[in-house]
Coordinates of C-alpha atoms in Angstrom, one line a residue:
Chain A
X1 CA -18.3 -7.2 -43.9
X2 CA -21.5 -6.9 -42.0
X3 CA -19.8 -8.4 -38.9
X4 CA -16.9 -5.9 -39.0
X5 CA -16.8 -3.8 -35.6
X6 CA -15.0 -3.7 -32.7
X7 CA -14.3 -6.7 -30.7
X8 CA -14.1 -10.7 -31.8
X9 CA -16.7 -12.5 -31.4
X10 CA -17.4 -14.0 -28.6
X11 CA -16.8 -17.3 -28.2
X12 CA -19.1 -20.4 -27.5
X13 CA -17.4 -20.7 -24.0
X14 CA -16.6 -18.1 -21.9
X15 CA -12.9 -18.1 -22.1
X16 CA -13.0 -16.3 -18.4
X17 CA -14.1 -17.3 -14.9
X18 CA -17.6 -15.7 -14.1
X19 CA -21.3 -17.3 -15.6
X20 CA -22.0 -14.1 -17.0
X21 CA -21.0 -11.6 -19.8
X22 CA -20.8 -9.2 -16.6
X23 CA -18.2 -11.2 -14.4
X24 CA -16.1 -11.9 -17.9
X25 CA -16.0 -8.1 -18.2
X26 CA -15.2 -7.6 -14.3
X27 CA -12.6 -10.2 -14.5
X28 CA -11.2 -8.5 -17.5
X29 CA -10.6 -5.2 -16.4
X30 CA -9.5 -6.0 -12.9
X31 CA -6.9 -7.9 -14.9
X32 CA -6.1 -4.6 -17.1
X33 CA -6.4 -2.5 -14.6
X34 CA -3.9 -4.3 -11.8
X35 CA -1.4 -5.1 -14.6
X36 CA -1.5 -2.3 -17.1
X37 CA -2.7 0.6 -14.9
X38 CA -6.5 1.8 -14.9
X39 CA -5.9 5.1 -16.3
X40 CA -4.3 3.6 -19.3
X41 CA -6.8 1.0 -20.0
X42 CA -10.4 1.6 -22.3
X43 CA -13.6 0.4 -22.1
X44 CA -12.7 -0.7 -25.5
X45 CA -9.8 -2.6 -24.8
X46 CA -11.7 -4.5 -21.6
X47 CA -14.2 -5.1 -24.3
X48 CA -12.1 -6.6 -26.7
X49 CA -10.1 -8.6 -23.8
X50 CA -13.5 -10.7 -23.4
X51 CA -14.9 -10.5 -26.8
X52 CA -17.5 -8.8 -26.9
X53 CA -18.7 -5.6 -28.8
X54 CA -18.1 -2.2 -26.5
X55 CA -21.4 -1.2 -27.0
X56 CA -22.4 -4.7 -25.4
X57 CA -19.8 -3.7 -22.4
X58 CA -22.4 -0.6 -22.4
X59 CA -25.1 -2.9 -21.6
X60 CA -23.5 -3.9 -18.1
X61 CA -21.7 -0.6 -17.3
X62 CA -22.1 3.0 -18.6
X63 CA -18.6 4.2 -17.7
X64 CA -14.7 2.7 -16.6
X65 CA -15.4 4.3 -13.0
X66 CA -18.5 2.4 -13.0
X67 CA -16.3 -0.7 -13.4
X68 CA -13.7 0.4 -10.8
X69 CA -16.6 1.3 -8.5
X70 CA -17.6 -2.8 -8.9
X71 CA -14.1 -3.9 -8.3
X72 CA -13.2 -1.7 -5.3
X73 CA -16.5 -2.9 -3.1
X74 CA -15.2 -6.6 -3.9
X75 CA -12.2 -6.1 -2.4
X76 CA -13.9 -5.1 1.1
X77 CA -17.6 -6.2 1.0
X78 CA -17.1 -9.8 2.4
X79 CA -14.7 -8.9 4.6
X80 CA -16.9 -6.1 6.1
X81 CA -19.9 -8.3 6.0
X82 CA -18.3 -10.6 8.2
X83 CA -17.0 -8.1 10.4
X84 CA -20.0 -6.5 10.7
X85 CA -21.6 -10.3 11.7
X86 CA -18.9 -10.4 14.6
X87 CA -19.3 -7.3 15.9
X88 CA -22.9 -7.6 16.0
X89 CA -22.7 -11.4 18.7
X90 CA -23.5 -10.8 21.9
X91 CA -20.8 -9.8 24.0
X92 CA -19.1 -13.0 25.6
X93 CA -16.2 -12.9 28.0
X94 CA -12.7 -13.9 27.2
X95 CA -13.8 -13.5 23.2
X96 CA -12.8 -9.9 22.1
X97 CA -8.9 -11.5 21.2
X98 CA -10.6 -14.3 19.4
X99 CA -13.0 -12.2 17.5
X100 CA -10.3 -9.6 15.9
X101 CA -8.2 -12.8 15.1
X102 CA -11.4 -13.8 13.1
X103 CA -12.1 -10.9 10.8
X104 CA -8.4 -10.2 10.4
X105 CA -7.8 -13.8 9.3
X106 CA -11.0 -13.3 7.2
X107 CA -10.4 -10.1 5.3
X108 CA -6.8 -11.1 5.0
X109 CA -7.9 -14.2 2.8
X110 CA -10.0 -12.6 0.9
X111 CA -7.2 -10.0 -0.3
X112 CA -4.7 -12.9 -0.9
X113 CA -7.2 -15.8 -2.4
X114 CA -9.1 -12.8 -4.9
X115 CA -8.2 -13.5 -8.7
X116 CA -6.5 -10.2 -9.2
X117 CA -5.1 -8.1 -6.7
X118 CA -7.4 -5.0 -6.7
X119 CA -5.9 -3.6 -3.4
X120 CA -3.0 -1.8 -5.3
X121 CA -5.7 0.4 -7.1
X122 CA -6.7 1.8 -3.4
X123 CA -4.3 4.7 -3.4
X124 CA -4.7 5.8 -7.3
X125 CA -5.9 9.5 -7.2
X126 CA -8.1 8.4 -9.5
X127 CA -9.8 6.4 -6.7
X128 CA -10.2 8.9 -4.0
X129 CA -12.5 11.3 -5.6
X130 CA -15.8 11.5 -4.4
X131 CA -16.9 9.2 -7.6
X132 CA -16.2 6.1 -4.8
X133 CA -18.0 7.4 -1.5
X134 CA -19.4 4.1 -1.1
X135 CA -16.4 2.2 -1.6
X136 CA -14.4 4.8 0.4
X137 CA -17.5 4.7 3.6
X138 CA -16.8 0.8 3.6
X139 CA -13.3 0.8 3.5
X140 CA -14.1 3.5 6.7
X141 CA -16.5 0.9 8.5
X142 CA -14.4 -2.4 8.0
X143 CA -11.1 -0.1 10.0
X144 CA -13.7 1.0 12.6
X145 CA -14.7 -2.4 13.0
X146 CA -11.6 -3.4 13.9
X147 CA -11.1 -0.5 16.0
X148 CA -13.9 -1.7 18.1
X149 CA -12.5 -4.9 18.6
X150 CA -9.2 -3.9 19.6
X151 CA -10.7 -1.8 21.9
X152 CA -12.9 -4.8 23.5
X153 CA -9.0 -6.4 24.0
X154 CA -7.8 -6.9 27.5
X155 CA -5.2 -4.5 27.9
X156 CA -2.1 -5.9 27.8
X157 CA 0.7 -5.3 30.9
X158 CA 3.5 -3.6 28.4
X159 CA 0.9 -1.3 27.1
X160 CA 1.9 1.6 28.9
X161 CA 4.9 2.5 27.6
X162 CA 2.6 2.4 24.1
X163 CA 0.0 4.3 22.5
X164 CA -1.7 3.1 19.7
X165 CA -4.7 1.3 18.5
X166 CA -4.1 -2.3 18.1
X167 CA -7.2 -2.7 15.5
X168 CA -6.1 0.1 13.4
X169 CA -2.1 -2.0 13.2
X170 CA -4.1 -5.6 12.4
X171 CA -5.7 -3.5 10.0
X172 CA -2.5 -2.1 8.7
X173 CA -1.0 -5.4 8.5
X174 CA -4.0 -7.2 7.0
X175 CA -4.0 -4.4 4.6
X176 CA -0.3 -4.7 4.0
X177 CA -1.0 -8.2 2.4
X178 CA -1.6 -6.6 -0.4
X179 CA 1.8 -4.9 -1.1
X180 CA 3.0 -8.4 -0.1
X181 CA 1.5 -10.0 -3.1
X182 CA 2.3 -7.4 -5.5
X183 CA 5.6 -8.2 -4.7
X184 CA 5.4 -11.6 -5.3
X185 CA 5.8 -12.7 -1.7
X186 CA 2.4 -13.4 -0.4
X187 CA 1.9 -17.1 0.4
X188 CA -0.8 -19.5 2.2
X189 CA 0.4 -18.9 5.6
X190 CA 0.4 -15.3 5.0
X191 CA -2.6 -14.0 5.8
X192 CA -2.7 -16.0 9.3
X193 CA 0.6 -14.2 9.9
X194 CA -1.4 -11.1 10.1
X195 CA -4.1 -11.8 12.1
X196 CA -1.5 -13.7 14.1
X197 CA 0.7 -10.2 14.7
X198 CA -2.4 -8.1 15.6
X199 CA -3.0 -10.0 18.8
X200 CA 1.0 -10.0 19.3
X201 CA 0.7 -6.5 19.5
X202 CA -2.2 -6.3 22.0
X203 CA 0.2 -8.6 24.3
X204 CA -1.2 -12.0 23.4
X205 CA 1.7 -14.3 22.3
X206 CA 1.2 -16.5 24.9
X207 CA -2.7 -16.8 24.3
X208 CA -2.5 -17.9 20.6
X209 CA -2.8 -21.2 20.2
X210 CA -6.3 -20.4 22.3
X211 CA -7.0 -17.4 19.9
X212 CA -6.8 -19.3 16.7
X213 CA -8.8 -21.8 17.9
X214 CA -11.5 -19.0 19.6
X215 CA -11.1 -17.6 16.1
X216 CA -11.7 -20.5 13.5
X217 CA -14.7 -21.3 15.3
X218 CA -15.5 -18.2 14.4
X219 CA -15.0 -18.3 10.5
X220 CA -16.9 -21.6 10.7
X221 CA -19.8 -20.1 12.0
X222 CA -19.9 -16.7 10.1
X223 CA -17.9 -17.1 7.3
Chain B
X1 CA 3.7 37.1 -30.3
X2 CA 6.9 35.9 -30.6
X3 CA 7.1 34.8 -26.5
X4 CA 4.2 32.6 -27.4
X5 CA 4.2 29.0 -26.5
X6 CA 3.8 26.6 -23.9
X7 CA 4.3 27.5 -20.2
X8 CA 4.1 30.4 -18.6
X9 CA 7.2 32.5 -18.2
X10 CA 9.5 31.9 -15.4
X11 CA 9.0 34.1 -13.1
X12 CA 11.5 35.9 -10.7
X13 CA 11.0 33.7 -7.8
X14 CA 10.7 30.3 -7.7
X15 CA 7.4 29.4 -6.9
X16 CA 8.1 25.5 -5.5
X17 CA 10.8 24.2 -3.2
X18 CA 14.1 23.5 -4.5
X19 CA 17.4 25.7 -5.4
X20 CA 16.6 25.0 -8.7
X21 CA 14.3 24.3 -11.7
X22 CA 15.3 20.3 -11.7
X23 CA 14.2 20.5 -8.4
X24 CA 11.2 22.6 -8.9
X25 CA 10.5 20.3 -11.7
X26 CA 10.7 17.1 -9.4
X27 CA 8.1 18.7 -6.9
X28 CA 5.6 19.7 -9.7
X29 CA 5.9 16.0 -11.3
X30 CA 5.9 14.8 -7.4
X31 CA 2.4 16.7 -6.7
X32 CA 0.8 16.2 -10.3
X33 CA 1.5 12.3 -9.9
X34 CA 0.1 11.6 -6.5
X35 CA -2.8 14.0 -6.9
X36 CA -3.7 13.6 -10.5
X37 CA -1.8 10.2 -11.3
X38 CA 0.8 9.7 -12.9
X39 CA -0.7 8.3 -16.4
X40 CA -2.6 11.1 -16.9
X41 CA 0.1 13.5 -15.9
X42 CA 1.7 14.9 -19.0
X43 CA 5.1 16.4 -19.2
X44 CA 3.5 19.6 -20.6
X45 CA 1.4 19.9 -17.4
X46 CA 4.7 19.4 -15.3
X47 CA 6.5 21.9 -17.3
X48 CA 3.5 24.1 -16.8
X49 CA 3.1 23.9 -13.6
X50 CA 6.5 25.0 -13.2
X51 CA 6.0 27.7 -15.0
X52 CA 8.8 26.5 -17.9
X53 CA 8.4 25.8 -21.9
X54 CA 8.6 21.8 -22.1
X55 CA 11.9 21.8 -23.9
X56 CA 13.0 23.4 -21.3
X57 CA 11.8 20.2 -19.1
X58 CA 13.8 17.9 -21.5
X59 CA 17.2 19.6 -20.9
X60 CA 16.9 18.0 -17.5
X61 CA 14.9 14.9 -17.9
X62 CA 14.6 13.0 -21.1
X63 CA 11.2 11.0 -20.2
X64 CA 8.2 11.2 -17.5
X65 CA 9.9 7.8 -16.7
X66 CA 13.4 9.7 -15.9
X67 CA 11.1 11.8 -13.8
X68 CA 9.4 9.2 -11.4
X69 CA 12.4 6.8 -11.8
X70 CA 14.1 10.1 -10.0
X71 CA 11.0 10.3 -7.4
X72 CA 10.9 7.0 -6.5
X73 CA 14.7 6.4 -5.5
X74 CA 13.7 9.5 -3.4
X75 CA 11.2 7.5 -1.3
X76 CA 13.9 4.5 -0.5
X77 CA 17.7 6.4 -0.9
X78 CA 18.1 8.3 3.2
X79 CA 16.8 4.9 4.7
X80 CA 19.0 2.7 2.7
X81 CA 21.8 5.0 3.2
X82 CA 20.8 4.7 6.7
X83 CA 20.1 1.1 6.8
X84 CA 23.2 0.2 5.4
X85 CA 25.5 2.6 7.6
X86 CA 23.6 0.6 10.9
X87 CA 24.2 -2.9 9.1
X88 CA 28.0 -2.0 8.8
X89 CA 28.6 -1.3 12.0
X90 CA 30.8 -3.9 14.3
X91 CA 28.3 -6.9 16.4
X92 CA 27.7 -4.8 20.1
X93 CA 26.2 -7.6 22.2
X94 CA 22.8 -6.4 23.1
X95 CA 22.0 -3.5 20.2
X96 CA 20.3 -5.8 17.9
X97 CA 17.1 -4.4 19.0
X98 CA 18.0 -1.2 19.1
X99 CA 19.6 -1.5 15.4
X100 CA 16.2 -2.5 14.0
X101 CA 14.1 0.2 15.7
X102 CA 16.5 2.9 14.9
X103 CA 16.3 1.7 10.7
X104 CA 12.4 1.4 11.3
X105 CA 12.1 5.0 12.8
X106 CA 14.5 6.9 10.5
X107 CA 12.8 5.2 7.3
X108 CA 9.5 6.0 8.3
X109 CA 10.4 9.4 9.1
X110 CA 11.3 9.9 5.7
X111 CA 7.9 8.5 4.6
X112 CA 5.9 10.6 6.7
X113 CA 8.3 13.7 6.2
X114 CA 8.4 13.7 2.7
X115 CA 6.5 16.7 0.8
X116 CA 4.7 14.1 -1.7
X117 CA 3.3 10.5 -0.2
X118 CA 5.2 9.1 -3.2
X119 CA 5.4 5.7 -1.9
X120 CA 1.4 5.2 -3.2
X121 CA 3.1 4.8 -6.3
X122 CA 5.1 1.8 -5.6
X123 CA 2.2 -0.7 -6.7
X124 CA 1.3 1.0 -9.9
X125 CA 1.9 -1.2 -13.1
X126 CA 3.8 1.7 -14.8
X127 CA 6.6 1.6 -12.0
X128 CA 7.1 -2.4 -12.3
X129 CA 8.7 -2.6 -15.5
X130 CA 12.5 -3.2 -16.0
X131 CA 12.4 0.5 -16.3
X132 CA 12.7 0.7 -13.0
X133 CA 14.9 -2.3 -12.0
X134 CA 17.3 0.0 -9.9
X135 CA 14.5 1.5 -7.8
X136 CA 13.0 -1.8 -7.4
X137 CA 16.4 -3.4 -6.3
X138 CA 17.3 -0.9 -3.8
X139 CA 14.1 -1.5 -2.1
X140 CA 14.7 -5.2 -2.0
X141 CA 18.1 -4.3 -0.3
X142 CA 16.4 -2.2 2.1
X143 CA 13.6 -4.9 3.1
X144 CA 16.5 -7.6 3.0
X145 CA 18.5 -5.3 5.8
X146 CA 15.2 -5.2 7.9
X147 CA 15.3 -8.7 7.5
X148 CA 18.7 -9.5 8.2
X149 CA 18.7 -7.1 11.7
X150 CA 15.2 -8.9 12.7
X151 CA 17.0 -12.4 12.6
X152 CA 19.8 -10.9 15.3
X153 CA 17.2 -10.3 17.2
X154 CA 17.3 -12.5 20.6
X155 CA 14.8 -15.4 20.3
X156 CA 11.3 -14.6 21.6
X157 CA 9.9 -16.8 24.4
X158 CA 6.5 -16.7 22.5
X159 CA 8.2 -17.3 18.9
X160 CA 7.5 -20.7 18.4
X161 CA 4.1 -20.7 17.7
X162 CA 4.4 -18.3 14.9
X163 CA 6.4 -18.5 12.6
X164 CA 7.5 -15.6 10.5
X165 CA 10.1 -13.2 9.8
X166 CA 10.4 -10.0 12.4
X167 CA 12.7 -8.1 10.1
X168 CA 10.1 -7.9 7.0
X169 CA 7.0 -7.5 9.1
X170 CA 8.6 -4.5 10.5
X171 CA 9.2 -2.9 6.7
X172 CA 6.0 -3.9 6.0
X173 CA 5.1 -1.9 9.3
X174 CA 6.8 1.3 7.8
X175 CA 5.6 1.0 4.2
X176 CA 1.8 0.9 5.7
X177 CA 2.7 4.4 6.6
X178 CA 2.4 5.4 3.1
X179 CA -1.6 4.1 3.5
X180 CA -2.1 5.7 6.4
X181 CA -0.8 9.0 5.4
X182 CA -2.8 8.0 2.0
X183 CA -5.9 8.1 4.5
X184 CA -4.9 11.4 5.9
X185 CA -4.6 9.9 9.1
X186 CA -0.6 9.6 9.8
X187 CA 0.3 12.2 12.9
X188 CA 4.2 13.1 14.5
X189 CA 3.9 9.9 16.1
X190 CA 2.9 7.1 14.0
X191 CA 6.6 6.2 12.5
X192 CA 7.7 6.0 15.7
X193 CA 4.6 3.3 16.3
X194 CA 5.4 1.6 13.4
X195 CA 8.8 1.0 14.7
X196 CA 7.5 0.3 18.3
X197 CA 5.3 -2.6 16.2
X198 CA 8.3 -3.9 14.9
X199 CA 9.8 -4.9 18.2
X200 CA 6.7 -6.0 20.1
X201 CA 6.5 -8.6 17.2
X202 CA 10.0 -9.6 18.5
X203 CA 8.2 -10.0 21.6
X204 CA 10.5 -7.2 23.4
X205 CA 7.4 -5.0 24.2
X206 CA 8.5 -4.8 28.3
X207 CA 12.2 -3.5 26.7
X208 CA 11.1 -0.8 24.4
X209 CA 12.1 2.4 26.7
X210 CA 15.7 0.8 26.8
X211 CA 16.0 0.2 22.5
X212 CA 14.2 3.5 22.1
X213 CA 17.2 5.0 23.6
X214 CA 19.7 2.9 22.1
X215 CA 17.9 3.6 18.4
X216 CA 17.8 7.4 19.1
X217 CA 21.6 7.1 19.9
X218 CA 22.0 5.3 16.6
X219 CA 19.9 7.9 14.4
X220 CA 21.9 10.8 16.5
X221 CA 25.3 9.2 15.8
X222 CA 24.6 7.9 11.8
X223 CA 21.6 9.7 10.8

């Protein structure tokens, strides 16, 4: 009974995506997390989900916040890398629509392509303590980012009667991608939707087929 | 010692909103869930908080579940009611616009009115079970009436290089104002941006003073 203890062994092969005992045990919990809630899920039960002993789970992370802390920043560190690479080109005329089509089509993906839907944990109390400054300051940057750019936009003629900041709705809407696939109705086209609706609320219908294209060559550069 | 036990005695005056104690018990379980969470939330610390003994709690609700099934038919009932009283009304060439504004605005009033920003609950695994079916269908019905009053909207010149559906990218519009109010950042005037949003999207930007008015007529006369 020597091997008695929580946890099964683990397994020759990893039985989850990730080269590492550490992306086995993110990929866990995120799962646990987004489909059993994170307040009722254990270090012990995310340990047993890959197989391992919880006192190897240890090994990786000290604490279940330290493994939400993980998760959270994946949701928004690409996307605010890559916004962060846009904002920082040069400024070139006729661009600014092309660049907020970029990151928004960006960020969108990542929310809708990521293994488990981590966005839904944004609003847990649980997640707003100061526990995840960092994650919380990034969240901050990536919304400013767009900010900027929708402020770089040409303003469009109907504008006037309407007062708002167009990088805070593609935001919204990028963001919104995630309730969309919690309810099962996200699909490939989706997240080009979004960034799509961002510029038609700065005006630019008309100027889309141009945009996407402004905005691809983008991604293909950056991304 | 005989008054010993859990919760504090009632006292004389109500210390929450609400004629009375199912309501008061409602608001307690409203605040405890969005700032604590709602898996961690006991109903002894709702009863508490109310300043009632918990069996007192169970004469009006059998379950926490009873409690946020309660809660979250809250968050969708006034703008289905509303939605539904617009969607009956007789086809008036030319209001189709201002139908869709009018559901946007009063539904996101609610949201942004509300005491508790209950709608950051929606995504939690706890409220996706069959538990909840009747919650979860009445907000289907409520995103299928956006939908159905964005496709009477008139064509948009610019529509037909993106495709999507006007009706549930406004909803999605209003339910992001449970984020931003999430982010402390929601003002007087946001749900009346979302709904603006709505029907730029339908490319009607130049006609929004006119289907303001005809929405505020709507919300005057049904809401």
């Amino acid at each position: 009974m020597t091997s008695a203890g929580p946890g099964r062994p683990r397994s020759q092969q990893p039985s989850r995506p990730g080269a590492t005992a550490r992306d086995e045990i993110l990929d866990a919990a995120a799962e646990l997390f987004t489909t059993q809630g994170f307040a009722t899920t254990s270090t012990r039960s995310i340990a047993e989900a890959v197989g391992i002993r919880q006192s190897s789970l240890y090994h990786h992370f000290k604490t279940k916040d330290d493994i939400l802390e993980h998760l959270l920043e994946g949701t928004v560190l690409a996307g605010l890398e890559f916004a962060r690479a846009v904002a920082a080109l040069p400024p070139a005329e006729g661009e600014a629509a092309g660049r907020l089509h970029a990151v928004a089509l960006y960020d969108g993906t990542q929310l809708c392509s990521a293994r488990w839907n981590l966005g839904i944990l944004y609003h847990l109390p649980e997640a707003r303590s100061g526990r995840f400054a960092r994650f919380l300051a990034d969240r901050q940057e990536l919304r400013n980012l767009y900010r900027e750019l929708g402020a770089d936009m040409p303003p469009a003629g109907t504008a006037a009667t309407w007062q708002s900041s167009p990088g805070d709705l593609a935001f919204r809407l990028v963001e919104s991608l995630i309730n969309l696939r919690a309810d099962g109705m996200a699909n490939p086209e989706s997240p080009l939707q979004a960034a799509d609706a961002g510029l038609i609320l700065c005006g630019l219908a008309a100027e889309l087929p141009a945009i996407r294209e402004q905005g691809a060559a983008l991604i293909a550069r950056l991304g």
